[in-house]
Short mmCIF file of C-alpha atoms and ligand atoms in Angstrom, two decimals:
data_model
loop_
_atom_site.label_atom_id
_atom_site.label_comp_id
_atom_site.label_asym_id
_atom_site.label_seq_id
_atom_site.Cartn_x
_atom_site.Cartn_y
_atom_site.Cartn_z
CA MET A 5 113.92 26.57 29.18
CA GLN A 6 110.53 25.08 29.48
CA LYS A 7 108.42 25.73 26.42
CA ILE A 8 105.19 27.63 26.93
CA VAL A 9 102.04 26.38 25.33
CA LEU A 10 98.83 28.54 25.50
CA THR A 11 95.29 27.83 24.66
CA GLY A 12 92.14 30.11 24.86
CA ILE A 13 88.78 29.00 24.71
CA LYS A 14 85.78 31.43 24.20
CA PRO A 15 82.89 30.78 26.55
CA THR A 16 79.95 31.00 24.09
CA GLY A 17 78.34 27.78 24.54
CA LYS A 18 78.05 24.58 26.71
CA VAL A 19 80.75 22.09 25.80
CA HIS A 20 79.66 19.36 23.71
CA ILE A 21 81.19 15.99 22.94
CA GLY A 22 82.46 17.27 19.67
CA ASN A 23 84.55 19.69 21.59
CA TYR A 24 85.68 16.93 23.88
CA ILE A 25 86.77 14.57 21.06
CA GLY A 26 88.24 17.26 18.85
CA ALA A 27 89.78 19.77 21.37
CA ILE A 28 89.88 19.01 25.05
CA ARG A 29 90.99 15.40 24.97
CA PRO A 30 93.88 15.90 22.40
CA GLY A 31 94.78 19.16 24.12
CA LEU A 32 95.27 17.48 27.37
CA LYS A 33 97.15 14.70 25.92
CA MET A 34 99.56 17.09 24.50
CA ILE A 35 100.18 18.58 27.76
CA GLU A 36 100.53 15.32 29.45
CA GLU A 37 103.18 14.07 26.92
CA ASN A 38 105.34 17.01 26.81
CA PRO A 39 107.25 18.93 29.35
CA TYR A 40 105.65 22.11 28.49
CA GLN A 41 104.44 24.81 30.88
CA SER A 42 100.82 25.23 29.89
CA LEU A 43 98.59 28.20 30.22
CA PHE A 44 94.86 27.77 29.71
CA PHE A 45 92.61 30.72 29.79
CA ILE A 46 88.90 31.46 29.35
CA ALA A 47 88.59 34.33 26.60
CA ASP A 48 85.77 36.11 28.40
CA TYR A 49 86.71 39.55 26.82
CA HIS A 50 86.60 37.91 23.48
CA ALA A 51 83.03 36.57 24.13
CA LEU A 52 82.10 40.15 25.00
CA THR A 53 82.33 41.19 21.24
CA SER A 54 79.08 39.37 20.81
CA THR A 55 77.58 41.15 23.83
CA PRO A 56 76.10 38.05 25.74
CA GLU A 57 73.85 38.54 28.91
CA LYS A 58 75.72 39.03 32.11
CA ASP A 59 74.49 35.91 33.77
CA GLU A 60 75.08 33.79 30.71
CA LEU A 61 78.60 34.91 30.23
CA ARG A 62 79.34 34.32 33.96
CA GLU A 63 77.89 30.90 33.87
CA LEU A 64 79.60 29.74 30.65
CA THR A 65 82.93 31.08 31.92
CA TYR A 66 82.58 28.78 34.97
CA ASP A 67 81.29 25.98 32.72
CA VAL A 68 84.53 26.05 30.57
CA ALA A 69 86.68 26.01 33.75
CA ALA A 70 84.80 23.21 35.55
CA THR A 71 84.58 21.25 32.25
CA TRP A 72 88.34 21.26 31.61
CA ILE A 73 89.33 20.39 35.11
CA ALA A 74 86.76 17.54 35.16
CA CYS A 75 88.25 16.27 31.99
CA GLY A 76 91.73 16.13 33.60
CA LEU A 77 93.34 19.55 33.54
CA ASP A 78 95.37 19.69 36.62
CA PRO A 79 95.21 23.38 38.01
CA LYS A 80 98.39 22.84 39.95
CA LYS A 81 100.61 21.75 36.93
CA SER A 82 98.75 24.04 34.36
CA ILE A 83 97.93 27.65 34.82
CA ILE A 84 94.15 28.31 34.42
CA TYR A 85 92.64 31.90 34.32
CA ARG A 86 90.16 34.20 33.30
CA GLN A 87 91.42 36.67 30.66
CA SER A 88 89.53 39.32 32.37
CA ASP A 89 91.80 38.87 35.52
CA ILE A 90 94.90 39.88 33.79
CA PRO A 91 94.81 43.65 33.20
CA GLU A 92 98.45 43.65 31.48
CA ILE A 93 96.83 41.79 28.54
CA PHE A 94 94.79 44.96 27.80
CA GLU A 95 97.42 47.38 28.39
CA ILE A 96 99.75 45.39 25.98
CA MET A 97 96.90 45.29 23.52
CA TRP A 98 96.80 48.91 23.43
CA ILE A 99 100.57 48.90 22.51
CA LEU A 100 100.19 46.32 20.00
CA SER A 101 97.34 48.14 18.36
CA CYS A 102 99.82 50.98 17.61
CA PHE A 103 101.80 48.59 15.65
CA SER A 104 98.92 46.89 13.75
CA PRO A 105 98.44 48.07 10.20
CA LYS A 106 94.70 48.74 10.04
CA GLY A 107 94.47 47.05 6.50
CA LEU A 108 95.63 43.77 8.15
CA MET A 109 92.51 43.81 10.50
CA ASN A 110 90.45 44.56 7.30
CA ARG A 111 91.61 41.30 6.11
CA ALA A 112 90.97 39.28 9.20
CA HIS A 113 88.39 36.49 8.36
CA ALA A 114 85.84 37.07 11.07
CA TYR A 115 85.56 40.77 10.15
CA LYS A 116 85.70 40.27 6.48
CA ALA A 117 82.85 37.64 6.62
CA ARG A 118 80.71 40.10 8.43
CA VAL A 119 81.30 42.82 5.90
CA GLN A 120 80.67 40.49 3.04
CA SER A 121 77.52 39.28 4.62
CA ASN A 122 76.22 42.95 4.71
CA GLU A 123 77.26 43.38 1.19
CA THR A 124 75.40 40.32 -0.07
CA GLN A 125 72.35 41.43 2.01
CA GLY A 126 72.49 44.75 -0.02
CA LYS A 127 73.01 46.88 3.10
CA MET A 128 74.29 50.33 2.26
CA ASP A 129 76.70 50.42 5.20
CA PHE A 130 79.06 47.37 5.02
CA ASP A 131 80.05 47.93 8.61
CA ALA A 132 76.54 47.66 9.88
CA GLY A 133 76.23 45.89 13.29
CA ILE A 134 79.93 45.46 13.56
CA ASN A 135 81.61 46.89 16.79
CA VAL A 136 85.26 47.86 16.95
CA GLY A 137 85.74 45.03 19.57
CA LEU A 138 85.12 42.57 16.79
CA PHE A 139 87.33 44.39 14.36
CA LEU A 140 90.28 44.47 17.06
CA TYR A 141 89.46 40.79 17.92
CA PRO A 142 92.95 39.74 16.41
CA VAL A 143 94.90 42.31 18.24
CA LEU A 144 93.56 41.14 21.53
CA MET A 145 94.35 37.49 20.61
CA ALA A 146 97.83 38.60 19.70
CA SER A 147 98.06 40.20 23.12
CA ASP A 148 96.91 36.94 24.87
CA ILE A 149 99.62 35.09 23.34
CA LEU A 150 102.41 37.71 23.20
CA THR A 151 101.86 38.70 26.88
CA PHE A 152 103.11 35.34 28.00
CA ASP A 153 106.12 34.85 25.79
CA THR A 154 104.26 31.88 24.31
CA ASP A 155 106.17 29.39 22.18
CA ILE A 156 103.31 27.22 20.83
CA VAL A 157 99.62 27.83 20.27
CA PRO A 158 97.59 24.54 19.50
CA VAL A 159 94.83 25.75 17.08
CA GLY A 160 92.29 24.55 14.63
CA GLU A 161 92.53 25.37 11.00
CA ASP A 162 90.19 28.45 11.45
CA GLN A 163 92.61 30.21 13.92
CA ILE A 164 95.79 29.93 11.81
CA GLN A 165 95.27 33.46 10.51
CA HIS A 166 95.12 34.99 13.99
CA ILE A 167 98.44 33.38 14.96
CA GLU A 168 100.02 34.62 11.79
CA ILE A 169 98.64 38.21 12.65
CA ALA A 170 100.16 37.93 16.14
CA ARG A 171 103.53 36.85 14.51
CA ASP A 172 103.44 39.99 12.21
CA ILE A 173 102.49 42.30 15.10
CA ALA A 174 105.46 40.98 17.31
CA GLY A 175 107.75 41.38 14.34
CA LYS A 176 106.83 44.91 13.84
CA VAL A 177 107.29 45.68 17.54
CA ASN A 178 110.74 43.93 17.47
CA HIS A 179 111.89 45.76 14.32
CA HIS A 180 110.85 49.05 15.87
CA CYS A 181 112.78 48.34 18.99
CA ARG A 182 115.67 46.74 17.07
CA SER A 183 115.67 43.90 19.52
CA GLN A 184 113.69 40.64 20.23
CA ILE A 185 111.48 42.17 22.81
CA LEU A 186 108.55 39.84 22.05
CA LYS A 187 108.81 36.15 21.42
CA ILE A 188 107.35 35.07 17.90
CA PRO A 189 105.01 32.20 18.60
CA GLU A 190 104.45 29.17 16.50
CA PHE A 191 101.18 27.40 15.95
CA SER A 192 100.46 23.66 15.95
CA VAL A 193 97.54 22.46 14.08
CA GLN A 194 96.20 19.23 15.35
CA LYS A 195 97.23 16.63 13.00
CA GLU A 196 94.36 14.34 13.04
CA THR A 197 91.62 16.92 13.18
CA LYS A 198 88.63 14.72 13.38
CA ILE A 199 85.07 15.68 12.23
CA VAL A 200 83.03 14.47 14.76
CA PRO A 201 79.32 13.95 13.52
CA GLY A 202 76.40 15.43 15.18
CA LEU A 203 72.92 13.92 15.54
CA ASP A 204 72.02 14.64 11.93
CA GLY A 205 75.28 13.44 10.45
CA GLN A 206 76.64 16.89 9.81
CA LYS A 207 79.70 18.12 11.67
CA MET A 208 78.73 18.59 15.28
CA SER A 209 78.38 22.21 15.86
CA LYS A 210 76.24 24.67 17.89
CA SER A 211 75.33 26.39 14.70
CA TYR A 212 73.74 23.25 13.36
CA ASP A 213 71.90 22.45 16.52
CA ASN A 214 72.95 18.94 16.44
CA THR A 215 75.12 18.65 19.56
CA VAL A 216 75.24 16.35 22.50
CA PRO A 217 76.37 18.29 25.66
CA LEU A 218 79.26 16.61 27.32
CA PHE A 219 77.86 16.83 30.74
CA CYS A 220 73.93 16.42 30.67
CA ASP A 221 72.43 13.85 32.94
CA SER A 222 72.36 10.15 31.90
CA LYS A 223 68.75 9.96 30.92
CA LYS A 224 69.10 13.13 28.66
CA LEU A 225 72.14 11.66 27.17
CA ARG A 226 70.21 8.63 26.23
CA LYS A 227 67.31 10.47 24.95
CA LEU A 228 69.59 12.68 22.73
CA LEU A 229 71.46 9.63 21.34
CA MET A 230 68.20 8.02 20.43
CA LYS A 231 67.61 10.89 18.06
CA ILE A 232 70.63 10.11 15.81
CA LYS A 233 69.43 10.07 12.22
CA THR A 234 69.61 6.48 10.73
CA ASP A 235 68.22 4.88 7.46
CA SER A 236 65.16 2.70 7.45
CA LEU A 237 66.93 -0.57 7.06
CA PRO A 238 65.32 -3.36 9.16
CA PRO A 239 67.17 -4.89 12.01
CA GLU A 240 68.35 -8.05 10.34
CA ALA A 241 69.92 -6.26 7.31
CA PRO A 242 73.64 -5.94 7.24
CA LYS A 243 74.70 -2.43 7.75
CA GLU A 244 77.63 -0.23 6.79
CA THR A 245 79.81 1.07 9.52
CA LYS A 246 81.53 3.63 7.29
CA ASP A 247 78.98 6.39 7.22
CA SER A 248 77.22 5.53 10.40
CA VAL A 249 77.18 8.31 13.06
CA ILE A 250 76.52 5.70 15.83
CA PHE A 251 79.55 3.71 14.79
CA GLN A 252 81.86 6.74 14.44
CA LEU A 253 81.03 8.03 17.96
CA TYR A 254 81.34 4.62 19.40
CA LYS A 255 85.00 4.45 18.12
CA GLU A 256 85.80 7.29 20.24
CA PHE A 257 84.58 5.86 23.55
CA ALA A 258 85.09 2.02 23.21
CA THR A 259 88.00 -0.23 23.23
CA SER A 260 89.28 -1.93 20.01
CA GLU A 261 87.66 -5.21 20.90
CA GLU A 262 84.42 -3.50 21.63
CA VAL A 263 84.65 -1.61 18.23
CA ALA A 264 85.47 -4.95 16.34
CA ASP A 265 82.43 -6.50 18.24
CA LEU A 266 80.00 -3.74 17.00
CA ALA A 267 81.43 -3.98 13.54
CA GLN A 268 80.57 -7.75 13.43
CA LYS A 269 77.19 -6.91 14.73
CA TYR A 270 76.57 -4.40 12.05
CA GLN A 271 77.58 -7.05 9.56
CA SER A 272 75.18 -9.78 10.99
CA GLY A 273 72.41 -7.26 11.27
CA ILE A 274 71.54 -5.19 14.39
CA GLY A 275 68.61 -2.92 15.11
CA TRP A 276 69.37 0.69 15.23
CA GLY A 277 67.82 1.06 18.73
CA GLU A 278 70.16 -1.73 20.05
CA ALA A 279 73.18 0.00 18.32
CA LYS A 280 72.14 3.29 20.02
CA GLN A 281 71.92 1.74 23.47
CA ILE A 282 75.34 0.20 22.96
CA LEU A 283 76.63 3.67 22.13
CA TYR A 284 74.90 5.19 25.03
CA GLU A 285 76.29 2.81 27.33
CA ALA A 286 79.89 3.31 26.39
CA ILE A 287 79.63 7.07 26.41
CA ASP A 288 77.80 7.11 29.85
CA LYS A 289 80.48 4.71 31.25
CA HIS A 290 83.31 6.96 29.89
CA ILE A 291 81.77 10.27 31.01
CA SER A 292 80.30 9.24 34.37
CA PRO A 293 83.49 9.90 36.66
CA MET A 294 84.09 13.21 34.94
CA ARG A 295 80.43 14.14 35.06
CA LYS A 296 80.64 13.67 38.81
CA GLU A 297 83.70 15.86 39.24
CA TYR A 298 81.95 18.54 36.96
CA GLU A 299 78.82 18.38 39.04
CA GLY A 300 80.79 18.81 42.18
CA LEU A 301 82.77 21.87 40.71
CA ILE A 302 79.88 23.71 39.04
CA HIS A 303 78.11 23.84 42.37
CA ASP A 304 81.01 25.24 44.18
CA LYS A 305 81.71 28.44 42.60
CA GLN A 306 84.06 29.31 45.51
CA GLU A 307 86.28 26.57 44.89
CA LEU A 308 86.20 27.71 41.05
CA ASP A 309 86.91 31.12 42.01
CA LYS A 310 89.92 29.93 44.17
CA ILE A 311 91.32 27.91 41.35
CA LEU A 312 90.85 30.60 38.82
CA ASN A 313 92.36 33.50 41.03
CA ASP A 314 95.39 31.48 41.99
CA GLY A 315 95.81 30.86 38.39
CA ALA A 316 95.50 34.57 37.64
CA ALA A 317 98.12 35.54 40.22
CA ARG A 318 100.59 33.07 38.66
CA ALA A 319 99.79 34.09 35.17
CA ARG A 320 100.36 37.77 36.20
CA GLU A 321 103.70 37.26 37.46
CA SER A 322 105.00 36.71 33.79
CA ALA A 323 102.61 39.17 32.26
CA LYS A 324 104.10 41.89 34.31
CA ILE A 325 107.68 40.91 33.22
CA VAL A 326 106.77 41.19 29.55
CA LEU A 327 104.86 44.45 30.07
CA LYS A 328 107.72 46.05 31.79
CA ARG A 329 110.15 45.06 29.11
CA LEU A 330 107.86 46.49 26.55
CA ARG A 331 107.22 49.82 28.31
CA SER A 332 111.00 50.14 28.83
CA ALA A 333 111.78 49.47 25.09
CA LEU A 334 109.35 51.83 23.84
CA GLY A 335 110.29 54.89 26.22
CA LEU A 336 107.33 54.60 28.21
CA ALA A 337 107.09 55.03 32.03
CA ILE A 338 108.51 52.08 33.79
N1 LIG B 4 89.85 33.04 18.98
C1 LIG B 4 89.93 31.65 19.70
C2 LIG B 4 88.67 30.91 19.29
O1 LIG B 4 87.66 31.53 18.91
C3 LIG B 4 89.95 31.94 21.13
C4 LIG B 4 91.27 32.63 21.59
C5 LIG B 4 91.20 33.89 22.15
C6 LIG B 4 92.50 31.98 21.53
N2 LIG B 4 92.44 34.08 22.31
C7 LIG B 4 93.24 33.04 22.05
C8 LIG B 4 93.12 30.77 21.14
C9 LIG B 4 94.70 32.98 22.18
C10 LIG B 4 94.38 30.72 21.32
C11 LIG B 4 95.14 31.63 21.78
O2 LIG B 4 88.60 29.74 19.37
#
């Protein structure tokens, strides 16, 4: 049996080059190198826990889909869908919630962090501003995974706890039914989780406001890269490659000869402006063909809808089977 690998992305912000280097590129490589059936979905109902504006949520959902496809995801080989197009996920979520100890949810990181923040702010009500959707986030995520008999979930470190919760809940259902009704998923943490530096040298992240969007126009890309923070060494001074944001980003986009060449230039002295220009040219060259495809897709919502609807129809075929199996094992109408 072909193993099933499943990935979910929350549509909460425009994709930046840190996401590309850290998640998209290695994710696509994993799919390419292994004979998996890969499911890829946009977790729009998870994004709803932070109650975004409707136009923003809709646009960002399309944005994630167009970005992954432009980066090389093949919608014929992989199945790409919107979470909100699969009603079975939400029916299964209710079932799972009946097997989820409330205390387990109290300990989930995202919820706990919000409670602690209320506490440190001296608020009387530690649950202030927290909706039940956020509280149940891990149950919905468990349903995303268990609904498709997923074998492997590639995740970043911060998501490991969620997979463990999904395993726990599946175990409880199986124990109750005295049978392997739900498949217990494994997680795989990307080994070389790279920290991609942002414009200010800290980890590139939306919350630090130091990101470079993956698909902005070439002019804006250059302008942003010129803002990378550097020291005030004069052009002729030899420079360190180790802590240089320019150099670290360059390594992700250039060939090994090009990287060696830039290292040489650092040693013999290069102005920061020139180094940034070299970086810009490498990134722009790498991104250009993908950007073209992205632009085509993001302006063709009909085509995107077609791809996503087709993905949802394929995904629902297996979701229905799992739901039926569950309902039958639990004594519900079948
Ligand atoms: N919680 C994940 C994140 O914030 C997104 C997500 C939702 C997900 N459901 C999932 C990831 C299921 C993997 C599997 O990144």
